[in-house]
mmCIF file of C-alpha atoms and ligand atoms in Angstrom:
data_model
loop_
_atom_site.group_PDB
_atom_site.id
_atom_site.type_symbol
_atom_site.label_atom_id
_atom_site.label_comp_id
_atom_site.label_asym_id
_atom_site.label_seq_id
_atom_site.Cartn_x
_atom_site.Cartn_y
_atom_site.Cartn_z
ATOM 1 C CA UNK E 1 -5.939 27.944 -78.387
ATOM 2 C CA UNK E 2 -8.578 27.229 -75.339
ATOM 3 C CA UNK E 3 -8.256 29.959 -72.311
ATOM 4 C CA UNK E 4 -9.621 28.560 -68.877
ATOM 5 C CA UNK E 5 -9.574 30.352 -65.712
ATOM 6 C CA UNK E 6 -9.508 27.249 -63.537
ATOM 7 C CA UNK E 7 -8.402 24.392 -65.338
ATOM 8 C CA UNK E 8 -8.145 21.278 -62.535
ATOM 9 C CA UNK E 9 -5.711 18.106 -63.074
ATOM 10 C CA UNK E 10 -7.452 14.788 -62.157
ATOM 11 C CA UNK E 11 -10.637 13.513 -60.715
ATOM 12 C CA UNK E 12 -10.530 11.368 -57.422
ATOM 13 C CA UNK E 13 -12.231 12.920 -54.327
ATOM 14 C CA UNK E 14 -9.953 15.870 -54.568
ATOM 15 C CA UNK E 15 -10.128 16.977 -58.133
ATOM 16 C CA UNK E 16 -14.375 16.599 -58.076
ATOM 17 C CA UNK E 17 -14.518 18.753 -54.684
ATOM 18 C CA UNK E 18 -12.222 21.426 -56.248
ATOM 19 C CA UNK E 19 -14.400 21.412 -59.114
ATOM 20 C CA UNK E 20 -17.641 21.960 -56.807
ATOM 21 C CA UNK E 21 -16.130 24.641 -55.407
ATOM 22 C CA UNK E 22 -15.120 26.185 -58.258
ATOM 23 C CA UNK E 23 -17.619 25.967 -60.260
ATOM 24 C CA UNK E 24 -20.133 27.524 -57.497
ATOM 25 C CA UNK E 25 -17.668 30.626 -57.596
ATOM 26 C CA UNK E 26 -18.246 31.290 -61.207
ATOM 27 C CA UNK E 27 -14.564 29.758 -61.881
ATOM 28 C CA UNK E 28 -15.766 27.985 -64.724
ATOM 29 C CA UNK E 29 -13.638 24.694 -64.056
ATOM 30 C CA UNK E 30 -12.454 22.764 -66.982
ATOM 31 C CA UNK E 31 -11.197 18.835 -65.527
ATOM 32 C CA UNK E 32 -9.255 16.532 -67.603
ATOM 33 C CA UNK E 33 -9.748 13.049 -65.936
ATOM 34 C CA UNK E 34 -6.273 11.642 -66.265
ATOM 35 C CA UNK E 35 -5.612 7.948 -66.667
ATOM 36 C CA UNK E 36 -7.772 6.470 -63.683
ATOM 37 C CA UNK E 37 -10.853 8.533 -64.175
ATOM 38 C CA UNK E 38 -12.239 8.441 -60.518
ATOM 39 C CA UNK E 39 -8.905 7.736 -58.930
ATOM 40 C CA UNK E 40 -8.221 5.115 -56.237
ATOM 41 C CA UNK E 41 -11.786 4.627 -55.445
ATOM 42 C CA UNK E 42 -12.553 2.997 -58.529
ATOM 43 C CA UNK E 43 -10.524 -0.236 -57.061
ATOM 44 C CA UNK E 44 -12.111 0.010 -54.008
ATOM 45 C CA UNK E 45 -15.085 -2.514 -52.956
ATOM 46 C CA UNK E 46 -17.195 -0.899 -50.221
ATOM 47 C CA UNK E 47 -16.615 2.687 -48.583
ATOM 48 C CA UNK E 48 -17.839 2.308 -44.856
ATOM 49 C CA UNK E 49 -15.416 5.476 -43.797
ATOM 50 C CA UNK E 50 -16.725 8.351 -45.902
ATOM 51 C CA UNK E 51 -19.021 10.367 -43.794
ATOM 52 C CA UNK E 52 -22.538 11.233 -44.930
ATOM 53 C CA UNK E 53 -22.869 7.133 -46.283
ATOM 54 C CA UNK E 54 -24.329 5.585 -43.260
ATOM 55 C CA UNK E 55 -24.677 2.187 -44.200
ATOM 56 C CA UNK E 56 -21.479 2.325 -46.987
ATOM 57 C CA UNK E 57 -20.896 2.873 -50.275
ATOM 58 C CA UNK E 58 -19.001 1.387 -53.365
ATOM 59 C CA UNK E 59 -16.160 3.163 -54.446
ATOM 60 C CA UNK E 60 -17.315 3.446 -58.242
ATOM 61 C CA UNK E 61 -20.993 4.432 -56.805
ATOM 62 C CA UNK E 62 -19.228 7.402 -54.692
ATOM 63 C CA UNK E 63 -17.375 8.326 -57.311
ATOM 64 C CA UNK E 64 -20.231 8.861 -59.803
ATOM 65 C CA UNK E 65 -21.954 10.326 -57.246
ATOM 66 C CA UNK E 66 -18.458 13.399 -57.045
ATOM 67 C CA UNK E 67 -18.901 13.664 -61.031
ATOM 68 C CA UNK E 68 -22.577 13.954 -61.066
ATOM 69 C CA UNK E 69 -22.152 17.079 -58.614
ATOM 70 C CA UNK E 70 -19.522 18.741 -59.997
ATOM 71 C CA UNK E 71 -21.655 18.116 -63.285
ATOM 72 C CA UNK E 72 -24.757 19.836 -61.943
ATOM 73 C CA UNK E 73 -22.903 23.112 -61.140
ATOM 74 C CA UNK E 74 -21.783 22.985 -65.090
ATOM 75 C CA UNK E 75 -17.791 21.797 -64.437
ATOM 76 C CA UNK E 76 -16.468 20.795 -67.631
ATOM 77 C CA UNK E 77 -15.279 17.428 -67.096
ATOM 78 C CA UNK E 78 -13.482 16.212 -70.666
ATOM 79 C CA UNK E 79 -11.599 12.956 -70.790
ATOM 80 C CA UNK E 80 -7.859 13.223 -71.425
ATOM 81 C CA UNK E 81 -4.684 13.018 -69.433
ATOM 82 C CA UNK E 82 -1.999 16.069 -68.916
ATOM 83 C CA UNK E 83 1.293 15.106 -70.846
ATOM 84 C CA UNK E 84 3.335 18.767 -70.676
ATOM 85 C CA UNK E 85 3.286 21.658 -68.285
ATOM 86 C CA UNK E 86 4.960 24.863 -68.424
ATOM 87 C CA UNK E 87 4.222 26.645 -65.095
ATOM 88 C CA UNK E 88 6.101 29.335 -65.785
ATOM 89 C CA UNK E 89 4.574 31.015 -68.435
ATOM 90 C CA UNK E 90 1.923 33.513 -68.086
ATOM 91 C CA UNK E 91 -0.808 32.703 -68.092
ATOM 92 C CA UNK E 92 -0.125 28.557 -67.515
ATOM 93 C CA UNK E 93 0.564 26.125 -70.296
ATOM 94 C CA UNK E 94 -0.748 22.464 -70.228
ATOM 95 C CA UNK E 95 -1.199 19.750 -72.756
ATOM 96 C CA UNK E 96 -2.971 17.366 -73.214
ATOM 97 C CA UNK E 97 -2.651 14.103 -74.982
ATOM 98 C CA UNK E 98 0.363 15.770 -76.325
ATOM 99 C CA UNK E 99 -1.711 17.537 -78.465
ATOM 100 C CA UNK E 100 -4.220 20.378 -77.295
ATOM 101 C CA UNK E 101 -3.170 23.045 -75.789
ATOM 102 C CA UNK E 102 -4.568 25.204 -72.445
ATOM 103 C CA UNK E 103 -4.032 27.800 -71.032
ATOM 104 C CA UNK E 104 -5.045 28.483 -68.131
ATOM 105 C CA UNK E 105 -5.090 31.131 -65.190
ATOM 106 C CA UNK E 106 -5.197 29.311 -62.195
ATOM 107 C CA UNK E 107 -4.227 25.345 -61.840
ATOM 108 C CA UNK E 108 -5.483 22.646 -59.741
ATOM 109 C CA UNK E 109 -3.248 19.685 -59.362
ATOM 110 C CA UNK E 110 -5.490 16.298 -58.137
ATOM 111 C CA UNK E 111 -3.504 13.432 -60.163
ATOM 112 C CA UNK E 112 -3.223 11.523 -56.616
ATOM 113 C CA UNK E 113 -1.021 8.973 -56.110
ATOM 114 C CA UNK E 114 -1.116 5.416 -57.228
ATOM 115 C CA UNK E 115 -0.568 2.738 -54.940
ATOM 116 C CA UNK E 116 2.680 -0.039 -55.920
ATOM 117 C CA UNK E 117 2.073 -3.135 -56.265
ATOM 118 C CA UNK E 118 4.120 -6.450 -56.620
ATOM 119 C CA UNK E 119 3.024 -7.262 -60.252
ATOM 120 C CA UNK E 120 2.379 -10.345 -60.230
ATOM 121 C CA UNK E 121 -0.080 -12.267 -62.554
ATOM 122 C CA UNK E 122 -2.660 -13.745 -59.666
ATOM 123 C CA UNK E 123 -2.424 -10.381 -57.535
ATOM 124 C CA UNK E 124 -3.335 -8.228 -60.563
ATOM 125 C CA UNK E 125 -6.114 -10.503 -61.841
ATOM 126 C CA UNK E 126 -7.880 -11.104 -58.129
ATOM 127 C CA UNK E 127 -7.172 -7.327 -57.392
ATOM 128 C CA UNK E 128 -9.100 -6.735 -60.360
ATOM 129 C CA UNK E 129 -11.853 -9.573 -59.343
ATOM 130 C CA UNK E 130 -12.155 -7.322 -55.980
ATOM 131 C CA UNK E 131 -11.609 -10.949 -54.956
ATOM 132 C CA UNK E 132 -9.036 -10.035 -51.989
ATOM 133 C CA UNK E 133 -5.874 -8.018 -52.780
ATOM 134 C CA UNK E 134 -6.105 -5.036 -51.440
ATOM 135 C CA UNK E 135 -3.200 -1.874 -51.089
ATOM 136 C CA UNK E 136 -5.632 -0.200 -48.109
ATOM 137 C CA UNK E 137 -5.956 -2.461 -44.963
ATOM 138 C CA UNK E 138 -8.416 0.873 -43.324
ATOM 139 C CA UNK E 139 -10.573 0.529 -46.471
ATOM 140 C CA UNK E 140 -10.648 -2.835 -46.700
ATOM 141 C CA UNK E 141 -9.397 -4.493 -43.389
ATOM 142 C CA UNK E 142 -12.776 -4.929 -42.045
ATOM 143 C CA UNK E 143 -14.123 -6.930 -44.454
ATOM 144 C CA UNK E 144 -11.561 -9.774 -42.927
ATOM 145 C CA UNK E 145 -12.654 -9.883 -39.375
ATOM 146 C CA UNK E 146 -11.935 -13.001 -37.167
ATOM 147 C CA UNK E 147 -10.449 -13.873 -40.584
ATOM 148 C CA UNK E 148 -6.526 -14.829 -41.824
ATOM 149 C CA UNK E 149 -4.620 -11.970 -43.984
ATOM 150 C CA UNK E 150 -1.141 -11.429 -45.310
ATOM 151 C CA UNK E 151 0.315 -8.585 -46.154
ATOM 152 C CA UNK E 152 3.827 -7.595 -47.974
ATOM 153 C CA UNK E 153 5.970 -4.475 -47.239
ATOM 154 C CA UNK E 154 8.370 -3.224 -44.086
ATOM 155 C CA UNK E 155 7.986 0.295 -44.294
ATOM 156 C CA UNK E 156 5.613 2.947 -41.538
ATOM 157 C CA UNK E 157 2.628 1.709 -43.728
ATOM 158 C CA UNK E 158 2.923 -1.846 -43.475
ATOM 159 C CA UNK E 159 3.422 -1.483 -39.727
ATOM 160 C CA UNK E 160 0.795 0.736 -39.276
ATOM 161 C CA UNK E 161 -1.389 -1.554 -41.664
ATOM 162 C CA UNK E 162 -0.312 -4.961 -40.096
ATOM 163 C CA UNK E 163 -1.107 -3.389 -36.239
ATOM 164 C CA UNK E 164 -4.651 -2.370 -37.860
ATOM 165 C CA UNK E 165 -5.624 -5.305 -39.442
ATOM 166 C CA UNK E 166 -4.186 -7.300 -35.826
ATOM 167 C CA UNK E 167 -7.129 -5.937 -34.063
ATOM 168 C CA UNK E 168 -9.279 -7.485 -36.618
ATOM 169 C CA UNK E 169 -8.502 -10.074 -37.793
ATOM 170 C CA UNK E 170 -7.490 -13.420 -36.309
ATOM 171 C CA UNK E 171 -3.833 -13.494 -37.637
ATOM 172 C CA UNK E 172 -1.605 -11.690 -39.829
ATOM 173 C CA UNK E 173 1.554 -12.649 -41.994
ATOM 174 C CA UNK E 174 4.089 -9.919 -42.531
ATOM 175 C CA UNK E 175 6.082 -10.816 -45.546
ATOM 176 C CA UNK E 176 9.124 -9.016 -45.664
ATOM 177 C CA UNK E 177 11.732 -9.283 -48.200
ATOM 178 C CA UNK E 178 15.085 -8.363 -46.542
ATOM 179 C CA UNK E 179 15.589 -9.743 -42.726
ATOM 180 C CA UNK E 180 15.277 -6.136 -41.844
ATOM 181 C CA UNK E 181 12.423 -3.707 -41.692
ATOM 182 C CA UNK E 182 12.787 -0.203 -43.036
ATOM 183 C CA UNK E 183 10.071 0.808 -40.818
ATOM 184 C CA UNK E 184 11.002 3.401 -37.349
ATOM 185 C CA UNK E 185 12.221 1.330 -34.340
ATOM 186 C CA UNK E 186 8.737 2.088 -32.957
ATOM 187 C CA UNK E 187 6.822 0.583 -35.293
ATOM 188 C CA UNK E 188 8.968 -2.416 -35.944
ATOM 189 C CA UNK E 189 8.507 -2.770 -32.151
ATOM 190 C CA UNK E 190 4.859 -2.716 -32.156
ATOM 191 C CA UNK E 191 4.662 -5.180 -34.714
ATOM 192 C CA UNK E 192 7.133 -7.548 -32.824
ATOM 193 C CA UNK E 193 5.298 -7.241 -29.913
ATOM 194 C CA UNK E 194 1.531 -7.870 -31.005
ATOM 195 C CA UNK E 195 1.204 -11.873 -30.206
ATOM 196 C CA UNK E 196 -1.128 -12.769 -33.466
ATOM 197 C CA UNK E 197 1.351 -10.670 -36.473
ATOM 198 C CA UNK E 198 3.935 -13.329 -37.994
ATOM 199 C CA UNK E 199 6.683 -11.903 -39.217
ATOM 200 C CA UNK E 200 7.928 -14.037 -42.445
ATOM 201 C CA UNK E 201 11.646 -12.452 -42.865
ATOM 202 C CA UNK E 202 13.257 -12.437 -46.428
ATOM 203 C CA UNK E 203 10.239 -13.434 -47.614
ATOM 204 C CA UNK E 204 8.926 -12.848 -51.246
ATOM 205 C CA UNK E 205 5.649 -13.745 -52.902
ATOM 206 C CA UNK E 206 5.707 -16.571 -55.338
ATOM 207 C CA UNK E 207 1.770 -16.143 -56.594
ATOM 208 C CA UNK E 208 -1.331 -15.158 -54.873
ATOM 209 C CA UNK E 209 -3.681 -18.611 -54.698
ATOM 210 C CA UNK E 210 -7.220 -18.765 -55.587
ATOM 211 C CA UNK E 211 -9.276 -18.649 -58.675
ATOM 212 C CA UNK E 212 -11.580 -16.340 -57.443
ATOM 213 C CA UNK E 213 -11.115 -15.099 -54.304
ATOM 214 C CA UNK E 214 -8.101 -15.363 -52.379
ATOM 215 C CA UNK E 215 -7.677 -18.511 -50.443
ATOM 216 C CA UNK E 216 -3.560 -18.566 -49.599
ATOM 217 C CA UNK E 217 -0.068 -17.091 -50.790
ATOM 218 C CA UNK E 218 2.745 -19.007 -51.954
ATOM 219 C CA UNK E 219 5.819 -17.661 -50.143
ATOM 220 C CA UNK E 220 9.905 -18.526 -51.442
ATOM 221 C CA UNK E 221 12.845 -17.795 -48.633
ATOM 222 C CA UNK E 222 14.952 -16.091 -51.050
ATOM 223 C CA UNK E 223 17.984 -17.062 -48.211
ATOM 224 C CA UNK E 224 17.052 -20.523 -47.831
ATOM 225 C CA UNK E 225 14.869 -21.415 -51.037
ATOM 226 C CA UNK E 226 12.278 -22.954 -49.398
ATOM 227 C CA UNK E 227 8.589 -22.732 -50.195
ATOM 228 C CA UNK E 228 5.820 -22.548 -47.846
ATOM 229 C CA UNK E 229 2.414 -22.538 -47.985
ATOM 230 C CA UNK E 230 0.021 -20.001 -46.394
ATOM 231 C CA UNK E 231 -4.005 -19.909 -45.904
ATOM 232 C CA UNK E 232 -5.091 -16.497 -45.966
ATOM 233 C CA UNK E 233 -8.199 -14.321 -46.862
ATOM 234 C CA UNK E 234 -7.187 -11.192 -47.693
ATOM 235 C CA UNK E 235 -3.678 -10.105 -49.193
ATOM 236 C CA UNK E 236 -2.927 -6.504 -48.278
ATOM 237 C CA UNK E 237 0.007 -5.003 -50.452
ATOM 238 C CA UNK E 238 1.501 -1.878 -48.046
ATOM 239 C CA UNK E 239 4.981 -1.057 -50.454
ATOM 240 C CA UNK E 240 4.436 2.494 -51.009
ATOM 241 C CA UNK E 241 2.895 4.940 -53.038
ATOM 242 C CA UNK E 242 3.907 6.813 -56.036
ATOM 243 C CA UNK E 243 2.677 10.277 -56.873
ATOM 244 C CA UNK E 244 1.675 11.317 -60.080
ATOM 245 C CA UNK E 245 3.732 14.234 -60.301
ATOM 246 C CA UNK E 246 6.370 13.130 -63.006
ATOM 247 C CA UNK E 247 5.157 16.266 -65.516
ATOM 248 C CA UNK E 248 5.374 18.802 -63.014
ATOM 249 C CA UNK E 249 8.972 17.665 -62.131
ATOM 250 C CA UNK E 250 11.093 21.299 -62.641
ATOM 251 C CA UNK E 251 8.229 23.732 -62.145
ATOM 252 C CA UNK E 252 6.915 22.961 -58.843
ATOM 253 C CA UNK E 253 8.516 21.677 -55.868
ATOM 254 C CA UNK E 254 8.338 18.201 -54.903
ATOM 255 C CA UNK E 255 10.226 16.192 -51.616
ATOM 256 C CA UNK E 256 12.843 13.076 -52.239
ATOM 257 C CA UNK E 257 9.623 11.131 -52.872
ATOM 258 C CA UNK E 258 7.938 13.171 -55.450
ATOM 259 C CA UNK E 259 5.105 14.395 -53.374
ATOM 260 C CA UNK E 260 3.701 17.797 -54.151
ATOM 261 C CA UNK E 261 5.037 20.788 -51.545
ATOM 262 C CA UNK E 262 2.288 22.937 -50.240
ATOM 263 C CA UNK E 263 2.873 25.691 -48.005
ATOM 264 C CA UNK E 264 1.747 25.292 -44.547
ATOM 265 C CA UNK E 265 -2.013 25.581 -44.205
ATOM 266 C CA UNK E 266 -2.797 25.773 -47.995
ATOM 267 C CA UNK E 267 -2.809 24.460 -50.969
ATOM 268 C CA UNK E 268 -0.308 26.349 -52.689
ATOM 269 C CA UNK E 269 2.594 25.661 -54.553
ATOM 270 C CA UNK E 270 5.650 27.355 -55.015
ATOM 271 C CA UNK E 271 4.404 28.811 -58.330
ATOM 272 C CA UNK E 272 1.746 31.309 -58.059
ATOM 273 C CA UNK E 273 -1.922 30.719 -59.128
ATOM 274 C CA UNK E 274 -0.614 26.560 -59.020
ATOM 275 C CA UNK E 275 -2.474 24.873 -56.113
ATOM 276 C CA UNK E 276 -2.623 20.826 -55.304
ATOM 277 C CA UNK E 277 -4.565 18.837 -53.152
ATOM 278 C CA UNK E 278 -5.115 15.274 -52.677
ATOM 279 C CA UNK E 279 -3.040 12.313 -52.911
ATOM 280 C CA UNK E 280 -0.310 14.186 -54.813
ATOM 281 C CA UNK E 281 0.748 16.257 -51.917
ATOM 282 C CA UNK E 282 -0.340 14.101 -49.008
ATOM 283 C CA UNK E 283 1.279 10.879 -47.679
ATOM 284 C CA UNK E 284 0.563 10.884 -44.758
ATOM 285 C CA UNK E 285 -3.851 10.555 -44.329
ATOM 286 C CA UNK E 286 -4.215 9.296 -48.079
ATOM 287 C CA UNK E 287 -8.164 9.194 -46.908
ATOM 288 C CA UNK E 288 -11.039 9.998 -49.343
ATOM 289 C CA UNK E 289 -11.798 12.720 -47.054
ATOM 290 C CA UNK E 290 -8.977 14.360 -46.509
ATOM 291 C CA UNK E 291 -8.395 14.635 -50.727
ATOM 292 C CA UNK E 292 -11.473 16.037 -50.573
ATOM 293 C CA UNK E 293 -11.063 18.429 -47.960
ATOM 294 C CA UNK E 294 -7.709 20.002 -49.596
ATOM 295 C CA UNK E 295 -9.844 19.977 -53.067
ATOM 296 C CA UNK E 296 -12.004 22.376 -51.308
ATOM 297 C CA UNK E 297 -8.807 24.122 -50.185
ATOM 298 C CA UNK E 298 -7.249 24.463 -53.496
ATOM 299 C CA UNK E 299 -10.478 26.011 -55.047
ATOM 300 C CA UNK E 300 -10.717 28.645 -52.144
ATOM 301 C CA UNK E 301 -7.167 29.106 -52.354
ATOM 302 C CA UNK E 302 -7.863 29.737 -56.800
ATOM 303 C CA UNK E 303 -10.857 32.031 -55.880
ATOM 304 C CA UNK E 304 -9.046 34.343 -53.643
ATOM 305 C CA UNK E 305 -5.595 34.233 -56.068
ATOM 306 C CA UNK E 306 -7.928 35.402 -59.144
ATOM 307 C CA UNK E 307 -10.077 37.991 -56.937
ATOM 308 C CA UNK E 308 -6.729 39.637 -55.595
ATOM 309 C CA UNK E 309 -5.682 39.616 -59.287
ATOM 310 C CA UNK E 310 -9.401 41.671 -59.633
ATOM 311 C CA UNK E 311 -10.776 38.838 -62.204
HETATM 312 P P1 NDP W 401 8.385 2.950 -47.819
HETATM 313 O O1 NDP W 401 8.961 3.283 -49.148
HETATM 314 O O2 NDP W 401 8.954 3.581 -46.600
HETATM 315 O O3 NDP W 401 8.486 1.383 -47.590
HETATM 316 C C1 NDP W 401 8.147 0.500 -48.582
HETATM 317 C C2 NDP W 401 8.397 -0.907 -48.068
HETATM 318 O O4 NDP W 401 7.941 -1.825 -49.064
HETATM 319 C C3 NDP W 401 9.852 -1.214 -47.798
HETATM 320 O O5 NDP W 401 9.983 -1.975 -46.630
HETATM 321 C C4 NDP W 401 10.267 -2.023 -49.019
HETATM 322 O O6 NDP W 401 11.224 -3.018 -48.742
HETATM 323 C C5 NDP W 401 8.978 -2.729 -49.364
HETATM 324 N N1 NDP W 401 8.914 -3.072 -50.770
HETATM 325 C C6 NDP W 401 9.051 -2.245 -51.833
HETATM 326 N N2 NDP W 401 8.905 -2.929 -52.976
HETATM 327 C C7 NDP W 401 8.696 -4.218 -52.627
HETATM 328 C C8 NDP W 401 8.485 -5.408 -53.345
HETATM 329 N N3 NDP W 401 8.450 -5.411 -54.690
HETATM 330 N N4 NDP W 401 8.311 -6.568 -52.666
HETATM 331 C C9 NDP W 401 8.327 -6.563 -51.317
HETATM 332 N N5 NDP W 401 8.521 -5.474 -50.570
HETATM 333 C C10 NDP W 401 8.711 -4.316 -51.212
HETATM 334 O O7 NDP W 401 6.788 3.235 -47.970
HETATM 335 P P2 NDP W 401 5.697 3.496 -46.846
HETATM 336 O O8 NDP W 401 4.406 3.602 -47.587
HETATM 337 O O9 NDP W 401 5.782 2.516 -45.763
HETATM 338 O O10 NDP W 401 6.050 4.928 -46.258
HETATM 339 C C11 NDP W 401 6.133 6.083 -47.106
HETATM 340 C C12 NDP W 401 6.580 7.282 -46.252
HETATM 341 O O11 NDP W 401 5.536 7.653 -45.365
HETATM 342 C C13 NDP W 401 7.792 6.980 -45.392
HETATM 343 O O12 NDP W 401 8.585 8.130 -45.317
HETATM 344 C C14 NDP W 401 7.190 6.677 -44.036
HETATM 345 O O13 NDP W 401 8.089 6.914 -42.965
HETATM 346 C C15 NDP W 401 6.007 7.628 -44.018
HETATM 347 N N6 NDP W 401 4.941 7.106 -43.129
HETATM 348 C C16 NDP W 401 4.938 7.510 -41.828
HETATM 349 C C17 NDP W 401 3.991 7.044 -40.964
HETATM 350 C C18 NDP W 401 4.027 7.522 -39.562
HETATM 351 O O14 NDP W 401 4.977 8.156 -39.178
HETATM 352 N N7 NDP W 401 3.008 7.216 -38.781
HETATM 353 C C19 NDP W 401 2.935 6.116 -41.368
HETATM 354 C C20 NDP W 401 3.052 5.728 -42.753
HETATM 355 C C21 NDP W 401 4.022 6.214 -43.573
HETATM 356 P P3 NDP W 401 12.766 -2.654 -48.457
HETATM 357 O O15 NDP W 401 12.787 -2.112 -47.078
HETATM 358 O O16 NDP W 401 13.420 -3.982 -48.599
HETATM 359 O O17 NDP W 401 13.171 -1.675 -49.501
#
């Protein structure tokens, strides 16, 4: 059996600045990539946001650019995914592929969070095309300037998200599905009140149009049944995000929505020598940025747990 002193769980923007970190104090990290090697990013076009890229970056470029540091101060980055934990043993247990397994002094949790989406056939496929369908209106809003976008959801996101894109873009569909929002009075509000956001109530999405890049949405009434026909650019999908914190579910801590607890100003987790960062723990920011800044965290937070521990 394999003994790691740091062993770190995922690599988005978090998971590749803990391992910097780590590996510069001598922690010897050991990253398994999960299922998404690179995380979110890797379904992202351009990165205009993330500092230190003047003119932009592509989200694949940025991420190769993570691994190739944490690479260079010797982090061990295998491929494989985390199936089993057990937290509670000393020192931690973790498998992987259902097979090997780790144990490890300190853990680093950076499986992020994947974004929902409807699951339909023409979103998936021009999602995948980067031809339009997008789950981040910030990341991707301003590609659509002075242009027409849609976007689905009626939660704090989608309001947030539809109010963004409304200073961008020339119009905006909100397609909701019930002839309610779920969103805060406030942000309902805001959305009611900004003159160029059209608010489709019990709306769904029949199929995303365009070959290639989007070019409209079909959209069903589900009261009345009828059909209508929308031009749009860009379709934003705002429904929520799910954590990938299923396997940790019993040893560590999680709110009603399965997002990692850390206590205030840290990275730790209710189990000692367990820290997160990133997307699993934060729904609130969700930037490349900020994951990275709480990787740093988490690998400060492992270096000072194994130092007081006088490894
Ligand atoms: P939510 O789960 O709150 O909302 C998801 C929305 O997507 C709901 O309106 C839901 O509809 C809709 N939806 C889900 N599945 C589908 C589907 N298949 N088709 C169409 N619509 C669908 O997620 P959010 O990301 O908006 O928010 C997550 C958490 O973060 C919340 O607690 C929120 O309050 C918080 N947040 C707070 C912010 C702030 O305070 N500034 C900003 C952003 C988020 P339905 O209502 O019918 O179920």
């Amino acid at each position: 059996m394999e003994h790691v002193k740091c062993l770190i769980i995922g690599s988005g923007p978090a998971g590749f600045t803990a391992a910097v970190y780590a590996a510069r104090a001598d922690l010897k990290p050991v990253m398994y990539e999960g299922m998404e090697p690179g995380g979110q990013l890797m379904i992202t076009t351009e990165v205009e946001n993330f500092p230190g890229f003047p003119v932009g970056v592509q989200g694949p470029e940025l991420m190769a650019q993570f691994k190739e540091q944490a690479l260079r101060f010797k982090t061990d980055v295998r491929t494989g995914m985390a199936t089993k934990v057990d937290l509670h043993s000393i020192p931690k247990k973790v498998w992987i592929d259902d097979e090997k397994e780790i144990t490890a002094d300190t853990v680093i949790i950076a499986t992020g969070a994947s974004a929902k989406w409807l699951g339909l056939e023409s979103e998936m496929r021009l999602r995948n095309l980067g031809g339009g369908v997008s789950a981040c209106a910030v990341c991707d809003g301003f590609f659509y300037r002075g242009k027409e976008v849609a976007i689905v959801g009626a939660g704090d996101t989608a309001c947030e998200e539809a109010h963004y894109l409304s200073k961008l873009c020339a119009k905006v569909y909100m397609i909701v599905r019930r002839d309610q929002f779920r969103a805060s009075k406030a942000m309902k509000h805001r959305v009611e009140n900004t003159a160029n956001i059209e608010i489709l109530y019990s709306s769904e999405t029949q199929e995303v149009l365009g070959d290639h890049v989007v070019e409209g949405a079909l959209i069903k009434n589900n009261v009345t049944g009828e059909l209508r026909e929308i031009k749009i650019d860009g379709f934003f999908v705002a429904i929520g995000h799910q954590p990938n914190t299923k396997i940790f579910d019993g040893f560590i801590d999680l709110d009603e929505q399965g997002y990692i607890i850390t206590k205030p100003d840290s990275s730790k987790t209710n189990i000692d020598g367990v820290f997160a960062c990133g997307d699993a723990q934060d729904k609130i920011y969700r930037q490349a940025i900020t994951a990275a800044g709480t990787g740093c965290m988490a690998a400060l937070d492992a270096e000072r747990y194994l130092a007081a521990l006088g490894h």
